CSV table of C-alpha atoms in Angstrom, one decimal:
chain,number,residue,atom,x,y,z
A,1,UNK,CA,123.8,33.0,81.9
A,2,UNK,CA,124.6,32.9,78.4
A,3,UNK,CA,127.0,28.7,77.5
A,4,UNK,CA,130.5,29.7,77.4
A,5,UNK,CA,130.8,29.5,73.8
A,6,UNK,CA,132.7,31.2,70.7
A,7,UNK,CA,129.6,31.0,68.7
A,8,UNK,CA,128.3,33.6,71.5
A,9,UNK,CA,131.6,35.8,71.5
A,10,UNK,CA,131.8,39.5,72.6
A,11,UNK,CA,131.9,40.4,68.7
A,12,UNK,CA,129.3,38.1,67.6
A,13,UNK,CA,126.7,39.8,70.0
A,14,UNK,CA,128.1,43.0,68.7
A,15,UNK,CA,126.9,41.9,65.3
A,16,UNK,CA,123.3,41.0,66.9
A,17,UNK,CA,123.5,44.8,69.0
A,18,UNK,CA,123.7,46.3,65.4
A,19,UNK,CA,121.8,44.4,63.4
A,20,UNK,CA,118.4,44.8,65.8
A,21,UNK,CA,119.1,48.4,66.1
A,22,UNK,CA,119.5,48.6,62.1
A,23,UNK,CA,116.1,46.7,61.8
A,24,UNK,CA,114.1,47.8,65.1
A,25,UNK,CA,115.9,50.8,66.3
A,26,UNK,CA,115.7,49.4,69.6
A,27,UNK,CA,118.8,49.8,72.1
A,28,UNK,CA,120.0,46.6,72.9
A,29,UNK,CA,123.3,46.9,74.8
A,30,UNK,CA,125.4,43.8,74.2
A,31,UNK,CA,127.6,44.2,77.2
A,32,UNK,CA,124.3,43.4,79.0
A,33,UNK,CA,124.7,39.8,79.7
A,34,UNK,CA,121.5,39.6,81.1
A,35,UNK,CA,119.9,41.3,78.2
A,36,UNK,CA,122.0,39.3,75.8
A,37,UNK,CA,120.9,35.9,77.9
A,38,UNK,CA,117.3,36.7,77.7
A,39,UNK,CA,116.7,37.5,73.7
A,40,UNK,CA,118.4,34.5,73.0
A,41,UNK,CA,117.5,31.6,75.8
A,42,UNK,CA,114.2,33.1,75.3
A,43,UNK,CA,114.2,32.9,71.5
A,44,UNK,CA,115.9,29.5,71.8
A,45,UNK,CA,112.9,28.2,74.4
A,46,UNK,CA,110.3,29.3,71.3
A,47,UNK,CA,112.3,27.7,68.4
A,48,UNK,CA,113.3,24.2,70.5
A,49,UNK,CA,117.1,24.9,69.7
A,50,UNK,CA,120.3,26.0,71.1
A,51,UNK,CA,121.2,29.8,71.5
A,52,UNK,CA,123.8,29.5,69.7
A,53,UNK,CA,121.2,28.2,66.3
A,54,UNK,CA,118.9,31.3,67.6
A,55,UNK,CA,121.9,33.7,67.3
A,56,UNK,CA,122.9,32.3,64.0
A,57,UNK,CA,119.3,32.2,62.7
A,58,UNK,CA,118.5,35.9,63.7
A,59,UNK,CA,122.4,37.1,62.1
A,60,UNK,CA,122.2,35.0,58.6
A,61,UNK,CA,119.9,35.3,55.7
A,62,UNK,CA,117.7,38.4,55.6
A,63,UNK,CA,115.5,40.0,57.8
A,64,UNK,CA,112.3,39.0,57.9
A,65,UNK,CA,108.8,39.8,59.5
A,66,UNK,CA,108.9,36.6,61.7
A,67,UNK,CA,111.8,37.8,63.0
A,68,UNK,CA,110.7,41.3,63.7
A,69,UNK,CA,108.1,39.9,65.3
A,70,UNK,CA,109.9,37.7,67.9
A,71,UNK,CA,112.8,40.1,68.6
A,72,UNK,CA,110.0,42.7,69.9
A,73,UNK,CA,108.0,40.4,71.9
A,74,UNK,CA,111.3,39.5,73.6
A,75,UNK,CA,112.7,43.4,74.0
A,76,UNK,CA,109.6,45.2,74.9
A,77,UNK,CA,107.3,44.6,77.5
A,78,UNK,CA,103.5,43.8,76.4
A,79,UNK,CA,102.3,45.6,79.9
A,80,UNK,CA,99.2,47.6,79.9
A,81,UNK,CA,95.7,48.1,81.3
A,82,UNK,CA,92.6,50.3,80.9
A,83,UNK,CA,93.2,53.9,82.1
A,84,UNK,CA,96.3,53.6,83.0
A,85,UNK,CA,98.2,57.3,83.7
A,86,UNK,CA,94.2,58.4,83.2
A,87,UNK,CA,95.0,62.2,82.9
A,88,UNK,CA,95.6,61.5,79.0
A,89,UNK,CA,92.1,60.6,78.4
A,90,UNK,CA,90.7,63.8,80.4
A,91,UNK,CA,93.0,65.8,77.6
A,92,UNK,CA,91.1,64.0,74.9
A,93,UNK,CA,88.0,64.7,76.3
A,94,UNK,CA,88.3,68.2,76.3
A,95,UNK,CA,89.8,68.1,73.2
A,96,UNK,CA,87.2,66.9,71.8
A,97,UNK,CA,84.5,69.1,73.4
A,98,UNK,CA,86.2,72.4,71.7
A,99,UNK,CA,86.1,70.4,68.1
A,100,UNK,CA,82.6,69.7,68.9
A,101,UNK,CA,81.7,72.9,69.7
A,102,UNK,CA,82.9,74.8,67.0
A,103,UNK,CA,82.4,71.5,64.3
A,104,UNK,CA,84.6,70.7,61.7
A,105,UNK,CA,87.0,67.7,61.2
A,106,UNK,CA,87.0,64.1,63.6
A,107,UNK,CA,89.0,64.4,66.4
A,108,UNK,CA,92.5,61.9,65.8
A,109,UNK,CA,94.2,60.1,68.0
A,110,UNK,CA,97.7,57.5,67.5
A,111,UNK,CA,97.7,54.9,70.4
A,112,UNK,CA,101.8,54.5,69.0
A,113,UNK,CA,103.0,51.5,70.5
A,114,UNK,CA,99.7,50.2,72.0
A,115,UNK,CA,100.6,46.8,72.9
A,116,UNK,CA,97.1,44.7,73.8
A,117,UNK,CA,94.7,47.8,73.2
A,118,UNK,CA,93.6,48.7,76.3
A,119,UNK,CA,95.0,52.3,75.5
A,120,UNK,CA,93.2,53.2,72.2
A,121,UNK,CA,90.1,51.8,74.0
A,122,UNK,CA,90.5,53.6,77.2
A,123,UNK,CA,90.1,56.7,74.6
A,124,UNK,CA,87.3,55.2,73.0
A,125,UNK,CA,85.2,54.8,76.0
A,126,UNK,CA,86.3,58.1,77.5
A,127,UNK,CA,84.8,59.3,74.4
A,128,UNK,CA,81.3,57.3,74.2
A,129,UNK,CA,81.1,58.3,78.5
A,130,UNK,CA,81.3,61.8,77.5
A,131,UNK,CA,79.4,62.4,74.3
A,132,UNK,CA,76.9,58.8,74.2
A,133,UNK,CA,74.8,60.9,71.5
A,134,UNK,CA,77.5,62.1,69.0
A,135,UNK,CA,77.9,60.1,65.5
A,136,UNK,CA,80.5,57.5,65.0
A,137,UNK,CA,82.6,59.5,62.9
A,138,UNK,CA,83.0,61.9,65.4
A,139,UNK,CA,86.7,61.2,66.3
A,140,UNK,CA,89.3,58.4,64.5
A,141,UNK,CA,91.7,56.1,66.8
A,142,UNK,CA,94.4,54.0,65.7
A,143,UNK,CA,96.4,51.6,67.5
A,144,UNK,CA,99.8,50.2,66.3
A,145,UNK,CA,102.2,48.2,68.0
A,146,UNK,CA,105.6,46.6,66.3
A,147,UNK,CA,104.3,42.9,68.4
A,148,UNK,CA,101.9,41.4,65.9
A,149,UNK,CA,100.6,39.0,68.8
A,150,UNK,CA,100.0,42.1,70.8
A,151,UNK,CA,97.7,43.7,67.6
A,152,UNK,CA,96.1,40.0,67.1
A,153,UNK,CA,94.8,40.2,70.5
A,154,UNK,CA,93.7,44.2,70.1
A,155,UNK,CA,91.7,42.9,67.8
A,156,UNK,CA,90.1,40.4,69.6
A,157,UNK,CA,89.1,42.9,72.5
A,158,UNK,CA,89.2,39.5,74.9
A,159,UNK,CA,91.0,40.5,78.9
A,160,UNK,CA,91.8,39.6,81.9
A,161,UNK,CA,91.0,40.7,85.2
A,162,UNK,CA,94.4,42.0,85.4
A,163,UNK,CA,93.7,44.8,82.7
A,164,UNK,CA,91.0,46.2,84.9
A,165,UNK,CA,93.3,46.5,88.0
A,166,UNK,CA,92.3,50.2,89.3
A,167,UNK,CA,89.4,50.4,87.5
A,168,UNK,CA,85.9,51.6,88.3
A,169,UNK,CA,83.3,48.7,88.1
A,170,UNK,CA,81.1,50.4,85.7
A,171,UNK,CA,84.1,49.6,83.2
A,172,UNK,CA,82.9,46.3,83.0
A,173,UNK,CA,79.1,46.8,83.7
A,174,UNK,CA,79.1,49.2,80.5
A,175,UNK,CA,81.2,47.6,78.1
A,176,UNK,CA,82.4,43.8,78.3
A,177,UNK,CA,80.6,40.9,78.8
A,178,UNK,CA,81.9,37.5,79.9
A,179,UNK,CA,83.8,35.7,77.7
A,180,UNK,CA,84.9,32.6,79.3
A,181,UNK,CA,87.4,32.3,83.4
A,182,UNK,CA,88.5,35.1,84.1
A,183,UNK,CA,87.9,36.7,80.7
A,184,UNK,CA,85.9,39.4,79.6
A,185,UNK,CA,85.3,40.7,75.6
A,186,UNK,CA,84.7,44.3,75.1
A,187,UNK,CA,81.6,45.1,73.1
A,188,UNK,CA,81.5,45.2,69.3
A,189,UNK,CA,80.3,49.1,69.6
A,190,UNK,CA,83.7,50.1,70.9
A,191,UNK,CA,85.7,47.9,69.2
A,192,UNK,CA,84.0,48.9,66.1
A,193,UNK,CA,85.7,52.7,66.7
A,194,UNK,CA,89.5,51.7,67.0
A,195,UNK,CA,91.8,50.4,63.9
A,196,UNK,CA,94.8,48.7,64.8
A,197,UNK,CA,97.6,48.0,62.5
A,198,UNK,CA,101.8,46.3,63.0
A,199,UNK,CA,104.3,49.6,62.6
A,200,UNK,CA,107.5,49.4,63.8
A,201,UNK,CA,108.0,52.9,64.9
A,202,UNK,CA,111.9,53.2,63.4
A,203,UNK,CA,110.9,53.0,60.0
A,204,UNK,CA,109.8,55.9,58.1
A,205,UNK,CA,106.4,55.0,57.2
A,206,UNK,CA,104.8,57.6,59.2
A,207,UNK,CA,103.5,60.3,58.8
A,208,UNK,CA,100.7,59.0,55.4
A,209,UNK,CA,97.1,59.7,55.3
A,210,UNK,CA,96.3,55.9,53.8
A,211,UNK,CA,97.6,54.3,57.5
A,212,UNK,CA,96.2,56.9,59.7
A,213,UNK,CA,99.2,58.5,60.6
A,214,UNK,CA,98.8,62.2,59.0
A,215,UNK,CA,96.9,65.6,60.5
A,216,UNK,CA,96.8,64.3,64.1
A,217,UNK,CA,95.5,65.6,67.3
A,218,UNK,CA,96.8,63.5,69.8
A,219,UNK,CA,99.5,61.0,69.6
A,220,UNK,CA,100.1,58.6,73.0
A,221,UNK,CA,103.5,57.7,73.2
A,222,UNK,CA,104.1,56.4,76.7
A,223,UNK,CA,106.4,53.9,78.2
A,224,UNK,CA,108.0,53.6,74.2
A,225,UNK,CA,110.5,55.9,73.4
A,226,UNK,CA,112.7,54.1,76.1
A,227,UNK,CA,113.5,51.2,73.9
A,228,UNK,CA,115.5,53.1,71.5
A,229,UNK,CA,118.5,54.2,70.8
A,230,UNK,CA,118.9,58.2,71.2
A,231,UNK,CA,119.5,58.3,67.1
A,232,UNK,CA,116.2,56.6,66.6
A,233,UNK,CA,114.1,58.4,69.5
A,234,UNK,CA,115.2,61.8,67.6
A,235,UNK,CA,114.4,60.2,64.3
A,236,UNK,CA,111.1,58.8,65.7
A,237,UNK,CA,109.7,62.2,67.3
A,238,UNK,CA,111.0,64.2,64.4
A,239,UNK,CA,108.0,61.5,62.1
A,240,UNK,CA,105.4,62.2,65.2
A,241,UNK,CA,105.8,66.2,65.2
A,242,UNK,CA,105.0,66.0,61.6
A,243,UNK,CA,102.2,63.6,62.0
A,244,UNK,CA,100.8,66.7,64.2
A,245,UNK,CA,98.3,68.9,63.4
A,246,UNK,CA,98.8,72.6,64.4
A,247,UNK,CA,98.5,72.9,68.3
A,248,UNK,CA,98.2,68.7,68.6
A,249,UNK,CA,99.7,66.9,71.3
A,250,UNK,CA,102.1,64.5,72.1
A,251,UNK,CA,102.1,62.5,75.2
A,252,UNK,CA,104.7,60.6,77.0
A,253,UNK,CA,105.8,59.2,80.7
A,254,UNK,CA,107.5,62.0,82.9
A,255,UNK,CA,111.0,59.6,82.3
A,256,UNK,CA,110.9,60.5,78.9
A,257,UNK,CA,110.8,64.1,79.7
A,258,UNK,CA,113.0,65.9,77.3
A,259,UNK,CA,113.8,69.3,76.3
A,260,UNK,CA,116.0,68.4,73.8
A,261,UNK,CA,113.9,65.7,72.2
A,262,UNK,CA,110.7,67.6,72.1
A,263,UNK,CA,112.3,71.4,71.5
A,264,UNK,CA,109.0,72.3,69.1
A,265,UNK,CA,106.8,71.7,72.2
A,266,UNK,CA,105.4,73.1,75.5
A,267,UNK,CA,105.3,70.9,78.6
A,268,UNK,CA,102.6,70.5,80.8
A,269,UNK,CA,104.4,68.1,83.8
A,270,UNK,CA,102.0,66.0,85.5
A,271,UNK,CA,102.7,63.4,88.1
A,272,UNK,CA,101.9,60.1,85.5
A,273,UNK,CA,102.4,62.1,82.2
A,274,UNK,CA,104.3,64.9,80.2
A,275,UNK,CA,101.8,66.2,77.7
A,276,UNK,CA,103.6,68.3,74.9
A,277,UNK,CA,101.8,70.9,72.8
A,278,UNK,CA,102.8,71.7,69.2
A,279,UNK,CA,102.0,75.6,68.8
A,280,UNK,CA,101.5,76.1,65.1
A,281,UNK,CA,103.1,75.7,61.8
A,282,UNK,CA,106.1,78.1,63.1
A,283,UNK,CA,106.7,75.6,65.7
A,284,UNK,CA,106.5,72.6,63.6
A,285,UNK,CA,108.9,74.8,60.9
A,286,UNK,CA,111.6,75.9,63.7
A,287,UNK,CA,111.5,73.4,65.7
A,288,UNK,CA,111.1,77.2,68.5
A,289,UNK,CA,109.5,77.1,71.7
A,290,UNK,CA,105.7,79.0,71.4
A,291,UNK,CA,104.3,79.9,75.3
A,292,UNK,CA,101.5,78.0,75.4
A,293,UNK,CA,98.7,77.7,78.6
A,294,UNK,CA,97.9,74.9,81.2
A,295,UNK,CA,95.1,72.6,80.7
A,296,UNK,CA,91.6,74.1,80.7
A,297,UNK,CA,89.4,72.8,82.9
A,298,UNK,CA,88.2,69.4,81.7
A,299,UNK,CA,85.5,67.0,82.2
A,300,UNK,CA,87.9,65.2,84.9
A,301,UNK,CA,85.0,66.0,88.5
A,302,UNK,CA,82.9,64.0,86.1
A,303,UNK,CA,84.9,60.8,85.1
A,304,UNK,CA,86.2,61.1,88.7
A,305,UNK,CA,82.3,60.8,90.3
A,306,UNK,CA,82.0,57.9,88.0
A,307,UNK,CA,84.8,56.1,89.5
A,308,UNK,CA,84.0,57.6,93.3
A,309,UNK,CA,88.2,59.4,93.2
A,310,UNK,CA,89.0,62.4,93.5
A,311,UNK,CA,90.3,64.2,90.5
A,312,UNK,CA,93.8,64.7,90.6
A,313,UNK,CA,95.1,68.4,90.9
A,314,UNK,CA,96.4,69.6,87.5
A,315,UNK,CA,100.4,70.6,87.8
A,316,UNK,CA,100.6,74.5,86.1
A,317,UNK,CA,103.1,74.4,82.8
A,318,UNK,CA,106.4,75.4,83.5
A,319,UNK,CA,106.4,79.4,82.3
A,320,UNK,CA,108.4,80.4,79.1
A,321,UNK,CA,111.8,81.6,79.6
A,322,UNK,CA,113.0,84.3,77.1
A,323,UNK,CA,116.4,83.7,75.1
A,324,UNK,CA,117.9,80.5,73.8
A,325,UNK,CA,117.5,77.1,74.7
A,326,UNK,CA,119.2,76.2,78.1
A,327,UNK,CA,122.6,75.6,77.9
A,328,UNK,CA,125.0,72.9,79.0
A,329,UNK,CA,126.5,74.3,82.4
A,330,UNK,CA,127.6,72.4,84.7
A,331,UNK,CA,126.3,72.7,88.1
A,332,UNK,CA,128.9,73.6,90.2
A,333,UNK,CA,128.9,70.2,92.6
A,334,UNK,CA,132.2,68.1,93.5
A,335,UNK,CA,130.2,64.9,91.9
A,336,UNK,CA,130.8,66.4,88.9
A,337,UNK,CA,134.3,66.2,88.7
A,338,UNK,CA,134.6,62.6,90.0
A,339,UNK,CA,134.8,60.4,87.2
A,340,UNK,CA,133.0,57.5,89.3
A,341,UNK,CA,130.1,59.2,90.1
A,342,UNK,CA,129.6,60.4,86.3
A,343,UNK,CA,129.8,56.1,84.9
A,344,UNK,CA,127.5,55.5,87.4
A,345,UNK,CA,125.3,57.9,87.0
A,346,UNK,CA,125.2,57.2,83.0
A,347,UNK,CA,125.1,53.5,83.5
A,348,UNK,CA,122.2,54.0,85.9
A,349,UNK,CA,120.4,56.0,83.2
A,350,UNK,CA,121.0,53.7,80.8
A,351,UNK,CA,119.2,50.9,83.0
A,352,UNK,CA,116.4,53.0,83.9
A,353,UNK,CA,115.6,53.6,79.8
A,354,UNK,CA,115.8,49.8,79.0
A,355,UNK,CA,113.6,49.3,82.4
A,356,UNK,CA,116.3,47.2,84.0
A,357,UNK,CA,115.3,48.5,87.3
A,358,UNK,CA,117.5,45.8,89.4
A,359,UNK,CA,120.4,46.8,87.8
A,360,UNK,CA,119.6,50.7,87.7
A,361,UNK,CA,118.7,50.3,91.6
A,362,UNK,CA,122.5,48.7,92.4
A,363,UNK,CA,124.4,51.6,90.6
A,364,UNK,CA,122.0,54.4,92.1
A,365,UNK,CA,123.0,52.9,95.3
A,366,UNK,CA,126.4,52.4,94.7
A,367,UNK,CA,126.1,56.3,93.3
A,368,UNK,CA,124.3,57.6,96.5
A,369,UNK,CA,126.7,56.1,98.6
A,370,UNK,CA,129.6,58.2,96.6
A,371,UNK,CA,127.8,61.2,96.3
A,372,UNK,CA,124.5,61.5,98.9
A,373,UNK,CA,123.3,64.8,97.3
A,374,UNK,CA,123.7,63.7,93.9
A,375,UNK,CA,120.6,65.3,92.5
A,376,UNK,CA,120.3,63.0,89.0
A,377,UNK,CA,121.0,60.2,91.0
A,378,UNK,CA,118.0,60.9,93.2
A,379,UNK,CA,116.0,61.8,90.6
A,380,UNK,CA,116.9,58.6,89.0
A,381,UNK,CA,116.1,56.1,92.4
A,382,UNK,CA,113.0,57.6,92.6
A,383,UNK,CA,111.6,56.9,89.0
A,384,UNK,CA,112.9,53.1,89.9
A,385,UNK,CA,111.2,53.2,93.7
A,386,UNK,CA,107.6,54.7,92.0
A,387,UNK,CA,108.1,51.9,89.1
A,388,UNK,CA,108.0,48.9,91.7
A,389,UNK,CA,105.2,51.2,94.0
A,390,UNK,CA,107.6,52.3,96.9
A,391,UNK,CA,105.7,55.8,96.7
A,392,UNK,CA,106.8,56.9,100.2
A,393,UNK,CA,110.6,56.3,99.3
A,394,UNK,CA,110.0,57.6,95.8
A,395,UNK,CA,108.6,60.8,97.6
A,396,UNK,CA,111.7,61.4,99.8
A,397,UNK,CA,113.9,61.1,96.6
A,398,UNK,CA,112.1,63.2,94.7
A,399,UNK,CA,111.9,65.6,97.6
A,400,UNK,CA,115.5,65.7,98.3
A,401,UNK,CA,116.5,66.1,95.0
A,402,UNK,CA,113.9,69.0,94.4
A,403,UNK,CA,115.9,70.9,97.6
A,404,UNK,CA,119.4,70.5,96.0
A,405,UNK,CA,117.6,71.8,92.9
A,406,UNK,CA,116.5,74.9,94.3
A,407,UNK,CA,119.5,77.1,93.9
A,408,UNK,CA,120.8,76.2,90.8
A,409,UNK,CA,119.9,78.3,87.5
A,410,UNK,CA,117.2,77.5,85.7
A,411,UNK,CA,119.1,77.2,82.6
A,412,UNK,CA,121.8,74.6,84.1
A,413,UNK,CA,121.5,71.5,83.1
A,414,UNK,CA,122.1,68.9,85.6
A,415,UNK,CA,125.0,66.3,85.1
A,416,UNK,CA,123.1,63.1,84.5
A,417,UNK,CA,120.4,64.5,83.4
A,418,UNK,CA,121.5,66.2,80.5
A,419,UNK,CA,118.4,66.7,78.1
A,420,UNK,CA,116.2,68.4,80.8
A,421,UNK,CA,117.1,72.1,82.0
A,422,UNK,CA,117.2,72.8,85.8
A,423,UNK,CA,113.6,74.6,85.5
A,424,UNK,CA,111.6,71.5,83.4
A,425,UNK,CA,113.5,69.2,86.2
A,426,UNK,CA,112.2,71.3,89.4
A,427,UNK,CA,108.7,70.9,87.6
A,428,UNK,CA,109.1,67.5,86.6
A,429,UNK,CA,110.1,66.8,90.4
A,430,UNK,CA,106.9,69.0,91.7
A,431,UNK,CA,104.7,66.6,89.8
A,432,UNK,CA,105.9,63.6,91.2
A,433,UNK,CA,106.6,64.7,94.9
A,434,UNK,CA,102.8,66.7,94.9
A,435,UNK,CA,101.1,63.8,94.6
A,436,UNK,CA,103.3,61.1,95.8
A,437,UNK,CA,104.0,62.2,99.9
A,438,UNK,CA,101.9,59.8,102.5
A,439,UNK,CA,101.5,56.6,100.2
A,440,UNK,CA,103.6,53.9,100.8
């Protein structure tokens, strides 16, 4: 709890709500108490002063790189490890087999919001497992991150054990060595093959060939979007659809799913990532929808020997639907109407963005207990049951919602949920309740 103090008023945090969404773009709600106690105690913990000195330090003077930097490392959450969601790298691979094959230009890759690295390395050595014999400049990766600790420690290529959680063991064998308790360094060869730089993703500095950001194949962009405001997040994927290369790809987490958002691509749903395809210049132009195929068959039987699991089973695209882009119907449930249900189910999804899963968990409940076949609100509680590995309940949420699902239009979209069509949530829901039913 934040001292009961004028300096700390309802207008003054106002004033600090603005200001980081004017400099960061990242959503910070200032009737969040608890979001408004942790920037500042946190911030005051770092500096050795009062909250009320951090507040007035962050509101007066100009804005500043230092503090940027300690806004973001407060706001976002520097939480990562190698192979994480590991479909992403199989897309890469194959990726890269076809440019291979016919020759031409590196494949790129944009590890956007990277946090410690272990993502544009994961690529790396996906890469180097592959294709050991192909030439160093056979494929570019950057990593940037807005945290400038984060990027310092990138760079240093020194973890944990906890960034190996999941992993196979010839992870380590391969390519780290022991650096000191606990630690391990990743070898120079790898390292060597990933750039990382500080961008702050709500500034328009992207897309420029001189930082690596133009004529992209892939750009990972998971876990990231979340932090922003929806003015930013539109601004943002507007930059990374131009950073795109005819036919690239963008990938995100399946809660940042969004027809709206990503209108100039095709969805392939999977149960730990949405990868969107960019069909063309006419899609990058119009912003249109271009049918585009499933995943071909990648190198996945492979990496999955390696690491002794079986590959996971690939979830189809959704198929095209002819006409315009789905419309705003309502679906035709008494939830809709009841004012209650509809500020708890925004409130909820709100929470669920800025990964306040406590909070989101107490108004799904509260929402459930209103409405028990509120299909957004089940949707919802099982995003927050997966995030804190309840699969089992997640499962029966998902599976529930998928059944209320089944009979309304494809084109409806779903109160709660209103940037994803009926038909991209039924698949969305698939991919989540295919893979998720028996683990607990």
């Amino acid at each position: 709890m934040l001292p009961d103090d004028d300096t700390l008023s309802p207008a003054r945090l106002r004033e600090l709500a603005q200001l980081i969404e004017r400099q960061l773009g990242l959503a910070f709600d200032p009737e969040d108490e608890r979001q408004a106690a942790r920037l500042l105690l946190g911030l005051a913990r770092e500096r050795g002063e009062s909250p009320q000195a951090s507040l007035e330090w962050l509101t007066g003077g100009g804005w500043d790189a230092e503090k940027t930097a300690r806004v973001a490392n407060l706001l976002t959450v520097a939480e990562t490890y190698f192979f994480r969601e590991a479909r992403a790298y199989d897309l890469i691979v194959d990726l890269a087999r076809k440019r291979m094959t016919r020759g031409g230009t590196p494949l790129r890759i944009w590890s956007a919001g990277c946090c410690t690295g272990e993502e544009a390395y994961s690529a790396a050595i996906a890469l180097r497992e592959h294709f050991p014999a192909a030439p160093p400049d056979a494929w570019q990766i950057l990593g940037t991150d807005i945290n400038e600790p984060s990027i310092a420690r990138a760079r240093a290529g020194v973890y944990r054990d906890w960034s190996f959680r999941g992993a196979a063991e010839w992870l380590r064998e391969r390519y780290f060595e022991p650096h000191g308790p606990g630690e391990w360094r990743l070898a120079e060869r790898v390292r060597a093959q990933v750039r990382f730089d500080v961008l702050n993703l709500a500034t328009p500095v992207y897309p420029r060939p001189d930082n690596g950001t133009a004529e992209l194949d892939v750009i990972l962009c998971r876990n990231v979007l979340m932090y922003f405001t929806p003015a930013q997040r539109r601004a943002i994927v507007g930059r990374m659809t131009a950073c795109l290369r005819p036919e690239g790809w963008l990938v995100v987490s399946p809660s940042e799913a969004s027809a709206e958002l990503f209108a100039a691509f095709e969805p392939v749903y999977h149960r730990d990532a949405v990868h969107y395809r960019l069909r063309g210049a006419a899609g990058r132009e119009s912003g249109s929808l271009v049918p585009a195929a499933g995943l071909a068959p990648t190198a996945a039987a492979a990496g999955s020997a390696r690491s002794g699991r079986a590959p996971p089973a690939a979830v189809p695209a959704a198929p095209p639907r002819p006409g315009p882009r789905a419309q705003h119907l309502s679906v035709p449930a008494p939830s809709a109407r009841d004012s209650r249900a509809a500020a708890l189910r925004e409130q909820a999804g709100h929470a669920v963005e800025q990964r306040n899963f406590l909070r989101a968990r107490r108004l799904l409940q509260q929402l459930l207990y209103l409405e028990p076949e509120d299909i957004a609100g089940l949707y919802l509680m099982g995003l927050v049951l997966e995030g804190g590995g309840s699969k089992r309940a997640a499962h029966a949420r998902f599976a529930a919602a998928a059944r209320l699902l089944a009979n309304v239009p494809p084109d409806a979209v779903v109160p709660g949920v209103e940037s994803l069509p009926a038909a991209d949530l039924r698949t969305a829901l698939r991919a989540h309740s295919d893979t998720g039913e028996g683990r607990s």
